[in-house]
PDB file of C-alpha atoms in Angstrom:
ATOM      1  CA  UNK L 173    -134.138  75.287 106.923  1.00 90.00           C
ATOM      2  CA  UNK L 174    -137.505  77.037 106.886  1.00 93.00           C
ATOM      3  CA  UNK L 175    -137.642  80.055 109.232  1.00 94.00           C
ATOM      4  CA  UNK L 176    -141.165  79.137 110.378  1.00 95.00           C
ATOM      5  CA  UNK L 177    -139.823  75.786 111.520  1.00 95.00           C
ATOM      6  CA  UNK L 178    -136.932  77.402 113.394  1.00 94.00           C
ATOM      7  CA  UNK L 179    -139.413  79.824 115.000  1.00 96.00           C
ATOM      8  CA  UNK L 180    -141.609  76.883 116.058  1.00 96.00           C
ATOM      9  CA  UNK L 181    -138.538  75.105 117.450  1.00 95.00           C
ATOM     10  CA  UNK L 182    -137.489  78.155 119.478  1.00 94.00           C
ATOM     11  CA  UNK L 183    -141.083  78.492 120.759  1.00 96.00           C
ATOM     12  CA  UNK L 184    -140.912  74.840 121.836  1.00 94.00           C
ATOM     13  CA  UNK L 185    -137.628  75.612 123.647  1.00 93.00           C
ATOM     14  CA  UNK L 186    -139.398  78.361 125.595  1.00 94.00           C
ATOM     15  CA  UNK L 187    -142.093  75.842 126.558  1.00 94.00           C
ATOM     16  CA  UNK L 188    -139.382  73.375 127.556  1.00 91.00           C
ATOM     17  CA  UNK L 189    -137.813  75.999 129.816  1.00 90.00           C
ATOM     18  CA  UNK L 190    -141.164  76.354 131.595  1.00 92.00           C
ATOM     19  CA  UNK L 191    -141.110  72.617 132.365  1.00 89.00           C
ATOM     20  CA  UNK L 192    -138.708  73.436 135.226  1.00 84.00           C
ATOM     21  CA  UNK L 193    -141.571  75.294 136.924  1.00 86.00           C
ATOM     22  CA  UNK L 194    -143.471  72.003 137.193  1.00 87.00           C
ATOM     23  CA  UNK L 195    -140.770  70.398 139.321  1.00 87.00           C
ATOM     24  CA  UNK L 196    -141.680  69.729 142.956  1.00 91.00           C
ATOM     25  CA  UNK L 197    -141.240  72.724 145.249  1.00 93.00           C
ATOM     26  CA  UNK L 198    -137.783  73.008 146.772  1.00 94.00           C
ATOM     27  CA  UNK L 199    -136.808  74.322 150.193  1.00 95.00           C
ATOM     28  CA  UNK L 200    -136.734  78.150 150.139  1.00 95.00           C
ATOM     29  CA  UNK L 201    -132.938  78.229 150.088  1.00 96.00           C
ATOM     30  CA  UNK L 202    -132.499  75.701 147.278  1.00 96.00           C
ATOM     31  CA  UNK L 203    -132.370  76.113 143.476  1.00 94.00           C
ATOM     32  CA  UNK L 204    -132.908  73.488 140.749  1.00 92.00           C
ATOM     33  CA  UNK L 205    -129.220  73.809 139.856  1.00 95.00           C
ATOM     34  CA  UNK L 206    -128.271  72.841 143.428  1.00 97.00           C
ATOM     35  CA  UNK L 207    -130.368  69.694 143.003  1.00 96.00           C
ATOM     36  CA  UNK L 208    -128.185  68.960 139.971  1.00 96.00           C
ATOM     37  CA  UNK L 209    -125.087  69.393 142.178  1.00 98.00           C
ATOM     38  CA  UNK L 210    -126.480  66.862 144.665  1.00 98.00           C
ATOM     39  CA  UNK L 211    -127.204  64.494 141.773  1.00 98.00           C
ATOM     40  CA  UNK L 212    -123.684  64.989 140.386  1.00 97.00           C
ATOM     41  CA  UNK L 213    -122.049  64.271 143.750  1.00 97.00           C
ATOM     42  CA  UNK L 214    -124.198  61.163 144.157  1.00 97.00           C
ATOM     43  CA  UNK L 215    -123.425  59.881 140.641  1.00 97.00           C
ATOM     44  CA  UNK L 216    -119.708  60.605 140.885  1.00 97.00           C
ATOM     45  CA  UNK L 217    -119.476  58.918 144.298  1.00 95.00           C
ATOM     46  CA  UNK L 218    -120.891  55.737 142.726  1.00 95.00           C
ATOM     47  CA  UNK L 219    -118.000  55.593 140.264  1.00 93.00           C
ATOM     48  CA  UNK L 220    -114.982  56.967 142.102  1.00 90.00           C
ATOM     49  CA  UNK L 221    -113.472  56.849 145.542  1.00 85.00           C
ATOM     50  CA  UNK L 222    -113.407  60.600 146.178  1.00 88.00           C
ATOM     51  CA  UNK L 223    -115.348  63.525 144.701  1.00 94.00           C
ATOM     52  CA  UNK L 224    -113.871  67.023 144.603  1.00 93.00           C
ATOM     53  CA  UNK L 225    -115.297  70.347 143.452  1.00 94.00           C
ATOM     54  CA  UNK L 226    -113.496  70.178 140.105  1.00 94.00           C
ATOM     55  CA  UNK L 227    -115.102  66.774 139.438  1.00 96.00           C
ATOM     56  CA  UNK L 228    -118.544  68.303 139.956  1.00 97.00           C
ATOM     57  CA  UNK L 229    -117.695  71.315 137.771  1.00 96.00           C
ATOM     58  CA  UNK L 230    -116.493  69.053 134.969  1.00 96.00           C
ATOM     59  CA  UNK L 231    -119.503  66.729 135.294  1.00 96.00           C
ATOM     60  CA  UNK L 232    -121.941  69.658 135.136  1.00 96.00           C
ATOM     61  CA  UNK L 233    -119.915  71.627 132.570  1.00 93.00           C
ATOM     62  CA  UNK L 234    -119.953  74.566 134.987  1.00 94.00           C
ATOM     63  CA  UNK L 235    -117.378  77.063 136.149  1.00 95.00           C
ATOM     64  CA  UNK L 236    -115.457  76.530 139.365  1.00 94.00           C
ATOM     65  CA  UNK L 237    -116.708  79.779 140.973  1.00 95.00           C
ATOM     66  CA  UNK L 238    -120.345  78.935 140.190  1.00 96.00           C
ATOM     67  CA  UNK L 239    -120.074  75.353 141.452  1.00 96.00           C
ATOM     68  CA  UNK L 240    -118.123  76.479 144.529  1.00 95.00           C
ATOM     69  CA  UNK L 241    -120.892  78.960 145.452  1.00 96.00           C
ATOM     70  CA  UNK L 242    -123.550  76.266 145.153  1.00 97.00           C
ATOM     71  CA  UNK L 243    -121.473  73.816 147.188  1.00 97.00           C
ATOM     72  CA  UNK L 244    -120.962  76.453 149.887  1.00 96.00           C
ATOM     73  CA  UNK L 245    -124.733  76.955 150.107  1.00 97.00           C
ATOM     74  CA  UNK L 246    -125.381  73.209 150.203  1.00 98.00           C
ATOM     75  CA  UNK L 247    -122.785  72.839 152.948  1.00 97.00           C
ATOM     76  CA  UNK L 248    -124.268  75.752 154.924  1.00 97.00           C
ATOM     77  CA  UNK L 249    -127.664  74.006 154.877  1.00 98.00           C
ATOM     78  CA  UNK L 250    -126.242  70.633 155.872  1.00 98.00           C
ATOM     79  CA  UNK L 251    -126.745  68.791 152.579  1.00 98.00           C
ATOM     80  CA  UNK L 252    -123.059  68.114 151.955  1.00 98.00           C
ATOM     81  CA  UNK L 253    -119.838  68.038 153.883  1.00 97.00           C
ATOM     82  CA  UNK L 254    -116.428  69.179 152.626  1.00 93.00           C
ATOM     83  CA  UNK L 255    -113.521  67.189 153.982  1.00 90.00           C
ATOM     84  CA  UNK L 256    -109.867  68.174 153.455  1.00 87.00           C
ATOM     85  CA  UNK L 257    -107.987  65.702 151.281  1.00 80.00           C
ATOM     86  CA  UNK L 258    -105.336  63.912 153.352  1.00 79.00           C
ATOM     87  CA  UNK L 259    -102.838  64.066 150.465  1.00 80.00           C
ATOM     88  CA  UNK L 260    -103.474  67.726 149.538  1.00 79.00           C
ATOM     89  CA  UNK L 261    -105.098  69.895 152.200  1.00 76.00           C
ATOM     90  CA  UNK L 262    -105.900  72.571 149.576  1.00 79.00           C
ATOM     91  CA  UNK L 263    -108.349  70.134 147.986  1.00 83.00           C
ATOM     92  CA  UNK L 264    -111.661  69.213 149.565  1.00 88.00           C
ATOM     93  CA  UNK L 265    -113.547  65.977 149.075  1.00 92.00           C
ATOM     94  CA  UNK L 266    -117.330  66.224 148.940  1.00 96.00           C
ATOM     95  CA  UNK L 267    -119.895  63.857 150.398  1.00 96.00           C
ATOM     96  CA  UNK L 268    -123.628  63.984 150.839  1.00 97.00           C
ATOM     97  CA  UNK L 269    -124.823  64.056 154.428  1.00 97.00           C
ATOM     98  CA  UNK L 270    -127.840  62.002 155.486  1.00 98.00           C
ATOM     99  CA  UNK L 271    -129.926  65.131 154.746  1.00 98.00           C
ATOM    100  CA  UNK L 272    -128.274  65.375 151.321  1.00 98.00           C
ATOM    101  CA  UNK L 273    -129.140  61.730 150.665  1.00 97.00           C
ATOM    102  CA  UNK L 274    -132.759  62.456 151.672  1.00 97.00           C
ATOM    103  CA  UNK L 275    -132.820  65.369 149.207  1.00 97.00           C
ATOM    104  CA  UNK L 276    -131.362  63.087 146.524  1.00 97.00           C
ATOM    105  CA  UNK L 277    -133.937  60.372 147.202  1.00 97.00           C
ATOM    106  CA  UNK L 278    -136.881  62.776 147.146  1.00 96.00           C
ATOM    107  CA  UNK L 279    -135.970  65.234 144.383  1.00 95.00           C
ATOM    108  CA  UNK L 280    -134.109  62.918 142.054  1.00 96.00           C
ATOM    109  CA  UNK L 281    -134.804  59.239 142.620  1.00 96.00           C
ATOM    110  CA  UNK L 282    -138.517  59.429 143.534  1.00 95.00           C
ATOM    111  CA  UNK L 283    -139.277  62.284 141.147  1.00 94.00           C
ATOM    112  CA  UNK L 284    -137.527  60.632 138.193  1.00 93.00           C
ATOM    113  CA  UNK L 285    -139.382  57.372 138.897  1.00 96.00           C
ATOM    114  CA  UNK L 286    -142.653  59.325 138.971  1.00 95.00           C
ATOM    115  CA  UNK L 287    -141.845  61.132 135.711  1.00 94.00           C
ATOM    116  CA  UNK L 288    -140.939  57.826 134.042  1.00 95.00           C
ATOM    117  CA  UNK L 289    -144.447  56.611 134.877  1.00 96.00           C
ATOM    118  CA  UNK L 290    -146.057  59.867 133.689  1.00 95.00           C
ATOM    119  CA  UNK L 291    -144.081  59.701 130.424  1.00 96.00           C
ATOM    120  CA  UNK L 292    -144.992  56.033 129.839  1.00 96.00           C
ATOM    121  CA  UNK L 293    -147.022  56.855 126.711  1.00 97.00           C
ATOM    122  CA  UNK L 294    -144.181  58.789 125.061  1.00 97.00           C
ATOM    123  CA  UNK L 295    -142.259  56.674 122.595  1.00 97.00           C
ATOM    124  CA  UNK L 296    -138.719  56.115 123.925  1.00 97.00           C
ATOM    125  CA  UNK L 297    -137.146  56.493 120.480  1.00 97.00           C
ATOM    126  CA  UNK L 298    -138.890  59.855 120.050  1.00 97.00           C
ATOM    127  CA  UNK L 299    -137.589  60.913 123.471  1.00 96.00           C
ATOM    128  CA  UNK L 300    -134.035  59.897 122.496  1.00 97.00           C
ATOM    129  CA  UNK L 301    -134.391  61.819 119.218  1.00 97.00           C
ATOM    130  CA  UNK L 302    -135.604  64.910 121.091  1.00 95.00           C
ATOM    131  CA  UNK L 303    -132.630  64.716 123.456  1.00 95.00           C
ATOM    132  CA  UNK L 304    -130.209  64.264 120.546  1.00 97.00           C
ATOM    133  CA  UNK L 305    -131.663  67.218 118.635  1.00 95.00           C
ATOM    134  CA  UNK L 306    -131.497  69.493 121.687  1.00 94.00           C
ATOM    135  CA  UNK L 307    -127.868  68.456 122.228  1.00 94.00           C
ATOM    136  CA  UNK L 308    -127.080  69.082 118.557  1.00 95.00           C
ATOM    137  CA  UNK L 309    -128.770  72.505 118.537  1.00 94.00           C
ATOM    138  CA  UNK L 310    -126.942  73.511 121.727  1.00 92.00           C
ATOM    139  CA  UNK L 311    -123.631  72.526 120.170  1.00 92.00           C
ATOM    140  CA  UNK L 312    -124.378  74.477 116.990  1.00 93.00           C
ATOM    141  CA  UNK L 313    -125.532  77.621 118.807  1.00 91.00           C
ATOM    142  CA  UNK L 314    -122.735  77.483 121.378  1.00 89.00           C
ATOM    143  CA  UNK L 315    -120.240  77.788 118.530  1.00 88.00           C
ATOM    144  CA  UNK L 316    -122.252  80.245 116.429  1.00 87.00           C
ATOM    145  CA  UNK L 317    -120.859  83.715 115.799  1.00 82.00           C
ATOM    146  CA  UNK L 318    -124.096  85.641 115.122  1.00 81.00           C
ATOM    147  CA  UNK L 319    -123.432  89.386 115.166  1.00 77.00           C
ATOM    148  CA  UNK L 320    -125.498  90.515 118.141  1.00 73.00           C
ATOM    149  CA  UNK L 321    -124.747  94.206 117.679  1.00 75.00           C
ATOM    150  CA  UNK L 322    -128.055  96.080 117.661  1.00 75.00           C
ATOM    151  CA  UNK L 323    -128.852  97.664 114.286  1.00 75.00           C
ATOM    152  CA  UNK L 324    -129.320 101.071 115.914  1.00 72.00           C
ATOM    153  CA  UNK L 325    -127.870 102.917 118.913  1.00 69.00           C
ATOM    154  CA  UNK L 326    -129.609 102.545 122.239  1.00 60.00           C
TER     155      UNK L 326
END
């Protein structure tokens, strides 16, 4: 592939990263990743009887310590509740509180509906292709073994 094209693609990825800055402002204590946790809990609860931390970690492809920290923060701020599992008290089931549902409605449901309207002029097939290419590039780079040793001592 042409290196100018790969450079242009990587430049576009940097622009795409900046898209996050256009999201609606969050409460001071909240991060965009925590919004994803709320979304994951909501989605998982639609499809299964109980949601535990490992379900969220698997859904988000995150590590248990990272997801646990975010869940602890969300619980501290009243967005979720952790309930001990009756069958295994070492395991905790997660549920959104009414505040967590409000956060979901505002930051996910309403915002995604708004963005769907804003993106109305973008061809859906082009959007699907963009998503597929980003997924493919992530998979390629995740498994790449580029030698990142600097060419000179620091």
